[in-house]
PDB file of C-alpha atoms in Angstrom:
ATOM      1  CA  MET A   1     157.968  88.053  32.435  1.00 42.00           C
ATOM      2  CA  SER A   2     156.046  84.855  32.104  1.00 44.00           C
ATOM      3  CA  ASP A   3     156.696  82.732  28.997  1.00 48.00           C
ATOM      4  CA  THR A   4     154.145  79.956  29.308  1.00 44.00           C
ATOM      5  CA  ASN A   5     153.983  79.204  25.487  1.00 43.00           C
ATOM      6  CA  GLU A   6     157.615  78.241  25.028  1.00 48.00           C
ATOM      7  CA  PRO A   7     158.435  74.541  24.223  1.00 43.00           C
ATOM      8  CA  VAL A   8     159.646  72.172  26.835  1.00 51.00           C
ATOM      9  CA  GLU A   9     163.394  72.500  27.060  1.00 49.00           C
ATOM     10  CA  SER A  10     165.823  69.664  27.944  1.00 48.00           C
ATOM     11  CA  GLY A  11     169.303  69.893  29.187  1.00 45.00           C
ATOM     12  CA  GLY A  12     170.498  67.118  26.837  1.00 43.00           C
ATOM     13  CA  SER A  13     169.566  65.256  23.732  1.00 35.00           C
ATOM     14  CA  ALA A  14     166.224  63.060  23.656  1.00 33.00           C
ATOM     15  CA  ALA A  15     168.328  59.997  23.783  1.00 32.00           C
ATOM     16  CA  GLU A  16     170.098  61.211  26.797  1.00 37.00           C
ATOM     17  CA  ALA A  17     166.985  62.282  28.486  1.00 35.00           C
ATOM     18  CA  SER A  18     165.096  59.065  28.043  1.00 35.00           C
ATOM     19  CA  GLY A  19     167.995  56.736  28.539  1.00 36.00           C
ATOM     20  CA  ALA A  20     169.773  58.218  31.590  1.00 37.00           C
ATOM     21  CA  THR A  21     169.442  56.265  34.877  1.00 36.00           C
ATOM     22  CA  ALA A  22     168.128  57.844  38.046  1.00 37.00           C
ATOM     23  CA  SER A  23     170.820  56.308  40.268  1.00 37.00           C
ATOM     24  CA  ALA A  24     173.545  58.484  41.853  1.00 39.00           C
ATOM     25  CA  ASP A  25     176.636  58.940  39.669  1.00 41.00           C
ATOM     26  CA  THR A  26     180.190  59.876  40.326  1.00 38.00           C
ATOM     27  CA  GLY A  27     182.376  62.627  39.015  1.00 40.00           C
ATOM     28  CA  ALA A  28     181.275  65.643  40.953  1.00 50.00           C
ATOM     29  CA  GLU A  29     182.637  66.986  44.185  1.00 46.00           C
ATOM     30  CA  GLY A  30     181.941  64.330  46.902  1.00 59.00           C
ATOM     31  CA  GLY A  31     181.420  61.769  44.261  1.00 76.00           C
ATOM     32  CA  ARG A  32     177.635  62.398  44.084  1.00 88.00           C
ATOM     33  CA  ARG A  33     175.369  63.406  41.190  1.00 93.00           C
ATOM     34  CA  VAL A  34     171.726  64.344  41.061  1.00 96.00           C
ATOM     35  CA  ARG A  35     169.694  64.797  37.951  1.00 96.00           C
ATOM     36  CA  VAL A  36     167.175  67.721  38.283  1.00 97.00           C
ATOM     37  CA  VAL A  37     164.259  69.233  36.215  1.00 97.00           C
ATOM     38  CA  LEU A  38     163.395  72.937  36.805  1.00 97.00           C
ATOM     39  CA  VAL A  39     159.703  73.898  36.630  1.00 97.00           C
ATOM     40  CA  ASP A  40     159.000  77.674  36.690  1.00 95.00           C
ATOM     41  CA  ASP A  41     157.063  79.857  34.366  1.00 92.00           C
ATOM     42  CA  HIS A  42     159.763  82.550  34.314  1.00 92.00           C
ATOM     43  CA  ARG A  43     162.530  81.937  31.898  1.00 92.00           C
ATOM     44  CA  MET A  44     164.938  84.432  33.538  1.00 93.00           C
ATOM     45  CA  PHE A  45     164.450  82.638  36.902  1.00 93.00           C
ATOM     46  CA  ARG A  46     165.251  79.317  35.333  1.00 94.00           C
ATOM     47  CA  THR A  47     168.267  80.672  33.783  1.00 94.00           C
ATOM     48  CA  GLY A  48     169.475  82.120  37.063  1.00 94.00           C
ATOM     49  CA  VAL A  49     169.034  78.700  38.918  1.00 95.00           C
ATOM     50  CA  GLN A  50     170.827  76.920  36.134  1.00 94.00           C
ATOM     51  CA  ALA A  51     173.655  79.285  36.360  1.00 93.00           C
ATOM     52  CA  GLU A  52     173.726  79.071  40.164  1.00 92.00           C
ATOM     53  CA  ILE A  53     173.543  75.298  40.587  1.00 95.00           C
ATOM     54  CA  GLY A  54     173.980  73.571  37.158  1.00 91.00           C
ATOM     55  CA  GLU A  55     177.634  73.584  36.987  1.00 91.00           C
ATOM     56  CA  THR A  56     177.726  69.799  37.343  1.00 92.00           C
ATOM     57  CA  ALA A  57     181.485  69.354  37.915  1.00 92.00           C
ATOM     58  CA  ARG A  58     181.224  71.728  40.783  1.00 92.00           C
ATOM     59  CA  THR A  59     177.875  71.202  42.427  1.00 94.00           C
ATOM     60  CA  GLY A  60     177.007  67.566  41.288  1.00 95.00           C
ATOM     61  CA  VAL A  61     173.601  68.816  40.022  1.00 96.00           C
ATOM     62  CA  GLU A  62     172.765  68.008  36.364  1.00 96.00           C
ATOM     63  CA  VAL A  63     169.728  69.930  35.009  1.00 96.00           C
ATOM     64  CA  VAL A  64     168.186  67.596  32.413  1.00 96.00           C
ATOM     65  CA  GLY A  65     165.061  69.552  31.628  1.00 96.00           C
ATOM     66  CA  GLU A  66     163.029  72.587  32.082  1.00 97.00           C
ATOM     67  CA  ALA A  67     159.321  73.422  31.713  1.00 96.00           C
ATOM     68  CA  ALA A  68     157.251  76.580  32.029  1.00 95.00           C
ATOM     69  CA  ASP A  69     153.701  75.072  32.627  1.00 94.00           C
ATOM     70  CA  VAL A  70     152.000  72.082  33.957  1.00 93.00           C
ATOM     71  CA  ASP A  71     151.605  70.155  30.610  1.00 94.00           C
ATOM     72  CA  GLN A  72     155.269  70.770  29.854  1.00 96.00           C
ATOM     73  CA  ALA A  73     156.383  69.673  33.302  1.00 96.00           C
ATOM     74  CA  VAL A  74     154.554  66.445  33.255  1.00 96.00           C
ATOM     75  CA  THR A  75     156.044  65.688  29.759  1.00 96.00           C
ATOM     76  CA  VAL A  76     159.565  66.503  30.564  1.00 97.00           C
ATOM     77  CA  ILE A  77     159.469  64.785  33.958  1.00 97.00           C
ATOM     78  CA  THR A  78     158.049  61.642  32.482  1.00 96.00           C
ATOM     79  CA  ALA A  79     160.639  61.680  29.741  1.00 96.00           C
ATOM     80  CA  THR A  80     163.798  62.337  31.957  1.00 96.00           C
ATOM     81  CA  ARG A  81     162.803  60.660  35.143  1.00 96.00           C
ATOM     82  CA  PRO A  82     165.028  63.001  37.406  1.00 97.00           C
ATOM     83  CA  GLU A  83     165.769  62.307  40.978  1.00 96.00           C
ATOM     84  CA  VAL A  84     164.479  65.705  41.961  1.00 97.00           C
ATOM     85  CA  VAL A  85     162.094  68.299  40.459  1.00 98.00           C
ATOM     86  CA  LEU A  86     162.414  71.983  41.567  1.00 97.00           C
ATOM     87  CA  LEU A  87     158.768  72.961  41.431  1.00 97.00           C
ATOM     88  CA  ASP A  88     157.248  76.471  41.337  1.00 94.00           C
ATOM     89  CA  VAL A  89     153.930  76.515  43.172  1.00 92.00           C
ATOM     90  CA  HIS A  90     152.136  78.943  40.908  1.00 89.00           C
ATOM     91  CA  LEU A  91     152.161  77.579  37.256  1.00 90.00           C
ATOM     92  CA  PRO A  92     149.726  78.089  34.183  1.00 89.00           C
ATOM     93  CA  GLY A  93     147.611  75.046  33.831  1.00 87.00           C
ATOM     94  CA  GLY A  94     146.665  74.217  37.418  1.00 85.00           C
ATOM     95  CA  GLY A  95     149.832  75.089  39.572  1.00 89.00           C
ATOM     96  CA  GLY A  96     152.311  72.969  41.232  1.00 92.00           C
ATOM     97  CA  VAL A  97     149.627  70.779  42.939  1.00 91.00           C
ATOM     98  CA  GLU A  98     148.423  69.750  39.526  1.00 91.00           C
ATOM     99  CA  VAL A  99     151.959  68.576  38.555  1.00 95.00           C
ATOM    100  CA  LEU A 100     152.118  66.632  41.856  1.00 93.00           C
ATOM    101  CA  ARG A 101     148.849  64.950  41.172  1.00 90.00           C
ATOM    102  CA  ARG A 102     149.691  63.951  37.600  1.00 92.00           C
ATOM    103  CA  CYS A 103     153.081  62.645  38.611  1.00 94.00           C
ATOM    104  CA  ALA A 104     151.937  60.689  41.568  1.00 92.00           C
ATOM    105  CA  PRO A 105     152.630  57.325  39.986  1.00 91.00           C
ATOM    106  CA  LEU A 106     156.286  58.498  39.488  1.00 93.00           C
ATOM    107  CA  MET A 107     156.663  59.610  43.155  1.00 92.00           C
ATOM    108  CA  ALA A 108     155.266  56.159  44.191  1.00 88.00           C
ATOM    109  CA  ASP A 109     157.833  54.152  42.125  1.00 87.00           C
ATOM    110  CA  ALA A 110     159.802  52.142  44.630  1.00 81.00           C
ATOM    111  CA  GLU A 111     162.704  51.453  42.284  1.00 86.00           C
ATOM    112  CA  GLN A 112     163.156  54.940  40.825  1.00 89.00           C
ATOM    113  CA  PRO A 113     161.095  57.560  42.683  1.00 92.00           C
ATOM    114  CA  VAL A 114     160.876  61.179  41.435  1.00 96.00           C
ATOM    115  CA  ARG A 115     160.949  63.534  44.402  1.00 96.00           C
ATOM    116  CA  PHE A 116     159.721  67.086  44.365  1.00 97.00           C
ATOM    117  CA  LEU A 117     161.084  70.156  46.243  1.00 97.00           C
ATOM    118  CA  ALA A 118     158.936  73.222  45.939  1.00 95.00           C
ATOM    119  CA  LEU A 119     160.834  76.448  45.162  1.00 94.00           C
ATOM    120  CA  SER A 120     158.515  79.454  45.392  1.00 90.00           C
ATOM    121  CA  VAL A 121     158.495  83.104  46.202  1.00 87.00           C
ATOM    122  CA  SER A 122     155.313  82.463  48.193  1.00 84.00           C
ATOM    123  CA  ASP A 123     155.383  81.626  51.876  1.00 80.00           C
ATOM    124  CA  ALA A 124     151.495  81.448  52.307  1.00 79.00           C
ATOM    125  CA  ALA A 125     150.150  78.824  54.367  1.00 75.00           C
ATOM    126  CA  GLU A 126     147.725  77.322  51.857  1.00 78.00           C
ATOM    127  CA  ASP A 127     150.594  77.121  49.334  1.00 83.00           C
ATOM    128  CA  VAL A 128     152.949  75.339  51.635  1.00 84.00           C
ATOM    129  CA  ILE A 129     150.359  72.920  52.921  1.00 81.00           C
ATOM    130  CA  GLY A 130     148.883  72.316  49.541  1.00 83.00           C
ATOM    131  CA  VAL A 131     152.091  71.020  48.031  1.00 87.00           C
ATOM    132  CA  ILE A 132     153.137  69.035  51.062  1.00 86.00           C
ATOM    133  CA  ARG A 133     149.758  67.416  51.032  1.00 83.00           C
ATOM    134  CA  GLY A 134     150.296  66.705  47.203  1.00 87.00           C
ATOM    135  CA  GLY A 135     153.488  64.835  47.903  1.00 90.00           C
ATOM    136  CA  ALA A 136     156.361  67.321  47.846  1.00 93.00           C
ATOM    137  CA  ARG A 137     159.328  66.465  50.196  1.00 92.00           C
ATOM    138  CA  GLY A 138     160.022  70.114  51.001  1.00 91.00           C
ATOM    139  CA  TYR A 139     159.466  73.741  50.539  1.00 94.00           C
ATOM    140  CA  VAL A 140     162.004  76.403  50.144  1.00 93.00           C
ATOM    141  CA  THR A 141     161.645  80.063  49.219  1.00 90.00           C
ATOM    142  CA  LYS A 142     163.466  81.808  46.375  1.00 90.00           C
ATOM    143  CA  THR A 143     165.559  83.739  48.758  1.00 88.00           C
ATOM    144  CA  ILE A 144     167.515  80.632  49.391  1.00 91.00           C
ATOM    145  CA  THR A 145     171.272  80.803  48.410  1.00 92.00           C
ATOM    146  CA  GLY A 146     172.801  78.524  45.614  1.00 93.00           C
ATOM    147  CA  THR A 147     174.863  76.543  48.167  1.00 93.00           C
ATOM    148  CA  ASP A 148     171.859  75.895  50.400  1.00 94.00           C
ATOM    149  CA  LEU A 149     169.676  74.913  47.352  1.00 95.00           C
ATOM    150  CA  VAL A 150     172.192  72.333  46.127  1.00 96.00           C
ATOM    151  CA  ASP A 151     172.321  70.923  49.782  1.00 95.00           C
ATOM    152  CA  SER A 152     168.422  70.848  49.861  1.00 95.00           C
ATOM    153  CA  VAL A 153     168.389  69.003  46.473  1.00 96.00           C
ATOM    154  CA  PHE A 154     170.643  66.328  47.780  1.00 96.00           C
ATOM    155  CA  ARG A 155     168.774  66.009  51.033  1.00 94.00           C
ATOM    156  CA  VAL A 156     165.416  65.522  49.129  1.00 95.00           C
ATOM    157  CA  GLN A 157     167.180  62.947  46.916  1.00 94.00           C
ATOM    158  CA  ASP A 158     168.088  61.025  50.052  1.00 92.00           C
ATOM    159  CA  GLY A 159     164.331  61.173  51.077  1.00 89.00           C
ATOM    160  CA  ASP A 160     164.637  63.830  53.791  1.00 90.00           C
ATOM    161  CA  ALA A 161     162.037  66.621  54.277  1.00 89.00           C
ATOM    162  CA  VAL A 162     163.518  70.001  53.681  1.00 91.00           C
ATOM    163  CA  PHE A 163     162.051  73.502  54.632  1.00 89.00           C
ATOM    164  CA  SER A 164     163.300  76.984  54.671  1.00 83.00           C
ATOM    165  CA  PRO A 165     164.029  77.871  58.341  1.00 72.00           C
ATOM    166  CA  ARG A 166     161.165  80.321  58.661  1.00 71.00           C
ATOM    167  CA  LEU A 167     158.617  77.816  57.386  1.00 76.00           C
ATOM    168  CA  ALA A 168     159.788  74.629  59.217  1.00 68.00           C
ATOM    169  CA  GLY A 169     158.093  75.644  62.614  1.00 65.00           C
ATOM    170  CA  PHE A 170     154.960  76.753  60.758  1.00 61.00           C
ATOM    171  CA  VAL A 171     154.719  73.430  58.940  1.00 65.00           C
ATOM    172  CA  LEU A 172     155.138  71.396  62.305  1.00 67.00           C
ATOM    173  CA  ASP A 173     152.615  73.652  64.059  1.00 63.00           C
ATOM    174  CA  ALA A 174     150.128  73.399  61.052  1.00 59.00           C
ATOM    175  CA  PHE A 175     150.164  69.686  60.946  1.00 61.00           C
ATOM    176  CA  ALA A 176     150.271  69.056  64.771  1.00 62.00           C
ATOM    177  CA  SER A 177     147.609  71.686  65.695  1.00 52.00           C
ATOM    178  CA  THR A 178     143.901  71.083  65.927  1.00 45.00           C
ATOM    179  CA  ASP A 179     143.676  74.430  64.393  1.00 51.00           C
ATOM    180  CA  ALA A 180     145.252  73.244  61.154  1.00 47.00           C
ATOM    181  CA  PRO A 181     143.330  74.206  58.104  1.00 50.00           C
ATOM    182  CA  PRO A 182     140.882  71.526  57.188  1.00 53.00           C
ATOM    183  CA  VAL A 183     140.504  70.269  53.630  1.00 56.00           C
ATOM    184  CA  ASP A 184     138.327  72.747  51.825  1.00 61.00           C
ATOM    185  CA  GLU A 185     136.659  71.035  48.883  1.00 69.00           C
ATOM    186  CA  ASP A 186     135.581  74.316  47.340  1.00 73.00           C
ATOM    187  CA  MET A 187     139.144  75.644  47.344  1.00 76.00           C
ATOM    188  CA  ASP A 188     140.496  72.508  46.083  1.00 73.00           C
ATOM    189  CA  ARG A 189     138.333  72.951  42.916  1.00 80.00           C
ATOM    190  CA  LEU A 190     140.364  76.076  42.135  1.00 83.00           C
ATOM    191  CA  THR A 191     143.738  76.296  40.380  1.00 83.00           C
ATOM    192  CA  GLN A 192     146.610  78.129  42.080  1.00 77.00           C
ATOM    193  CA  ARG A 193     146.154  81.080  39.663  1.00 84.00           C
ATOM    194  CA  GLU A 194     142.417  81.224  40.212  1.00 86.00           C
ATOM    195  CA  ARG A 195     143.072  81.343  44.045  1.00 84.00           C
ATOM    196  CA  GLU A 196     145.501  84.335  43.399  1.00 86.00           C
ATOM    197  CA  VAL A 197     142.916  86.187  41.413  1.00 88.00           C
ATOM    198  CA  LEU A 198     140.271  85.342  44.004  1.00 88.00           C
ATOM    199  CA  ARG A 199     142.288  87.002  46.837  1.00 84.00           C
ATOM    200  CA  LEU A 200     143.120  90.087  44.749  1.00 87.00           C
ATOM    201  CA  ILE A 201     139.423  90.425  43.717  1.00 87.00           C
ATOM    202  CA  ALA A 202     138.486  90.037  47.392  1.00 84.00           C
ATOM    203  CA  ARG A 203     140.933  92.662  48.386  1.00 82.00           C
ATOM    204  CA  GLY A 204     139.220  95.193  46.067  1.00 85.00           C
ATOM    205  CA  TYR A 205     141.792  95.242  43.170  1.00 87.00           C
ATOM    206  CA  ALA A 206     140.605  96.218  39.704  1.00 89.00           C
ATOM    207  CA  TYR A 207     141.112  93.766  36.821  1.00 91.00           C
ATOM    208  CA  LYS A 208     143.894  96.021  35.269  1.00 91.00           C
ATOM    209  CA  GLU A 209     145.740  96.016  38.744  1.00 88.00           C
ATOM    210  CA  ILE A 210     145.410  92.168  39.049  1.00 89.00           C
ATOM    211  CA  ALA A 211     146.697  91.839  35.459  1.00 88.00           C
ATOM    212  CA  LYS A 212     149.795  93.894  36.273  1.00 87.00           C
ATOM    213  CA  GLN A 213     150.407  92.147  39.606  1.00 81.00           C
ATOM    214  CA  LEU A 214     150.247  88.707  38.065  1.00 84.00           C
ATOM    215  CA  PHE A 215     151.814  89.600  34.674  1.00 84.00           C
ATOM    216  CA  ILE A 216     148.755  88.473  32.687  1.00 89.00           C
ATOM    217  CA  SER A 217     146.300  90.074  30.452  1.00 91.00           C
ATOM    218  CA  VAL A 218     143.113  91.708  31.606  1.00 91.00           C
ATOM    219  CA  LYS A 219     141.225  89.273  29.401  1.00 92.00           C
ATOM    220  CA  THR A 220     143.029  86.404  31.208  1.00 91.00           C
ATOM    221  CA  VAL A 221     141.911  87.959  34.515  1.00 91.00           C
ATOM    222  CA  GLU A 222     138.257  88.001  33.350  1.00 92.00           C
ATOM    223  CA  SER A 223     138.528  84.298  32.415  1.00 91.00           C
ATOM    224  CA  HIS A 224     139.836  83.410  35.810  1.00 90.00           C
ATOM    225  CA  VAL A 225     137.103  85.332  37.572  1.00 91.00           C
ATOM    226  CA  SER A 226     134.461  83.663  35.445  1.00 91.00           C
ATOM    227  CA  ALA A 227     135.951  80.308  36.236  1.00 90.00           C
ATOM    228  CA  VAL A 228     136.057  80.938  39.952  1.00 90.00           C
ATOM    229  CA  LEU A 229     132.333  82.214  40.055  1.00 91.00           C
ATOM    230  CA  ARG A 230     131.278  79.169  38.048  1.00 89.00           C
ATOM    231  CA  LYS A 231     133.177  76.570  40.350  1.00 88.00           C
ATOM    232  CA  LEU A 232     132.038  78.282  43.618  1.00 89.00           C
ATOM    233  CA  GLN A 233     128.566  78.787  42.223  1.00 89.00           C
ATOM    234  CA  LEU A 234     128.594  82.509  42.879  1.00 89.00           C
ATOM    235  CA  SER A 235     126.952  85.258  40.993  1.00 88.00           C
ATOM    236  CA  ASN A 236     129.279  88.309  41.142  1.00 88.00           C
ATOM    237  CA  ARG A 237     132.353  89.686  42.839  1.00 84.00           C
ATOM    238  CA  HIS A 238     130.541  90.971  45.897  1.00 84.00           C
ATOM    239  CA  GLU A 239     129.415  87.392  46.747  1.00 87.00           C
ATOM    240  CA  LEU A 240     133.069  86.246  45.955  1.00 86.00           C
ATOM    241  CA  THR A 241     134.374  88.912  48.435  1.00 84.00           C
ATOM    242  CA  ARG A 242     131.977  87.661  51.137  1.00 84.00           C
ATOM    243  CA  TRP A 243     132.970  83.989  50.338  1.00 86.00           C
ATOM    244  CA  ALA A 244     136.623  84.846  50.657  1.00 82.00           C
ATOM    245  CA  THR A 245     136.216  86.963  53.891  1.00 78.00           C
ATOM    246  CA  ALA A 246     134.465  84.099  55.487  1.00 77.00           C
ATOM    247  CA  ARG A 247     137.297  81.821  54.889  1.00 73.00           C
ATOM    248  CA  ARG A 248     139.787  84.516  56.003  1.00 67.00           C
ATOM    249  CA  LEU A 249     141.566  84.604  52.645  1.00 68.00           C
ATOM    250  CA  VAL A 250     141.505  88.284  52.439  1.00 59.00           C
TER     251      VAL A 250
END
């Protein structure tokens, strides 16, 4: 279940978080270390990733912080300055794309860049392209093994682009093809969660069904629908469905 109201968590003391350097360290297998922040709105998933890759002496990965929504993510990333952020695409507060936008100066820092690796259950085209356009160095799905995830983290630390095998060809085709999805200014106004609600509404889901599917309340669904209608300047869910169908989002 989602736990978006929890406080930002850090893997060490505040002094350790703010004072640690971002350079590679020694002491793990292979003599390499990488400092990582986990951003995902599901506590159980973060706990599982921490257990899988966070045994620093074995993996070389040191988890220095966690966050469950956009505001928490920006706060903990700014405080800890990790080498790599494992970033979920769908987050309360604007999604992974919003985290990337607000952390753009950290990504652009020539001396101590923070690099992002999307780690998501979604393999939707718009999600992949959205975060890559936002500055992420790669995109892997949550079916990845712990060993492969550790390898991906180190590769991103080195500046490589990393994708799950099934997504790699798609990403190349999408950016090379003249049929690649153009920038849609209307869609860009919507948060990731609003896009999810939009698609489900367009597919005929009732508010209760959407709430169950996204682990949110019916009231929250209603708020998202109102926001979507306002941003797209539409009047009702029927117009919304036509709008989504015209863009092949259904």
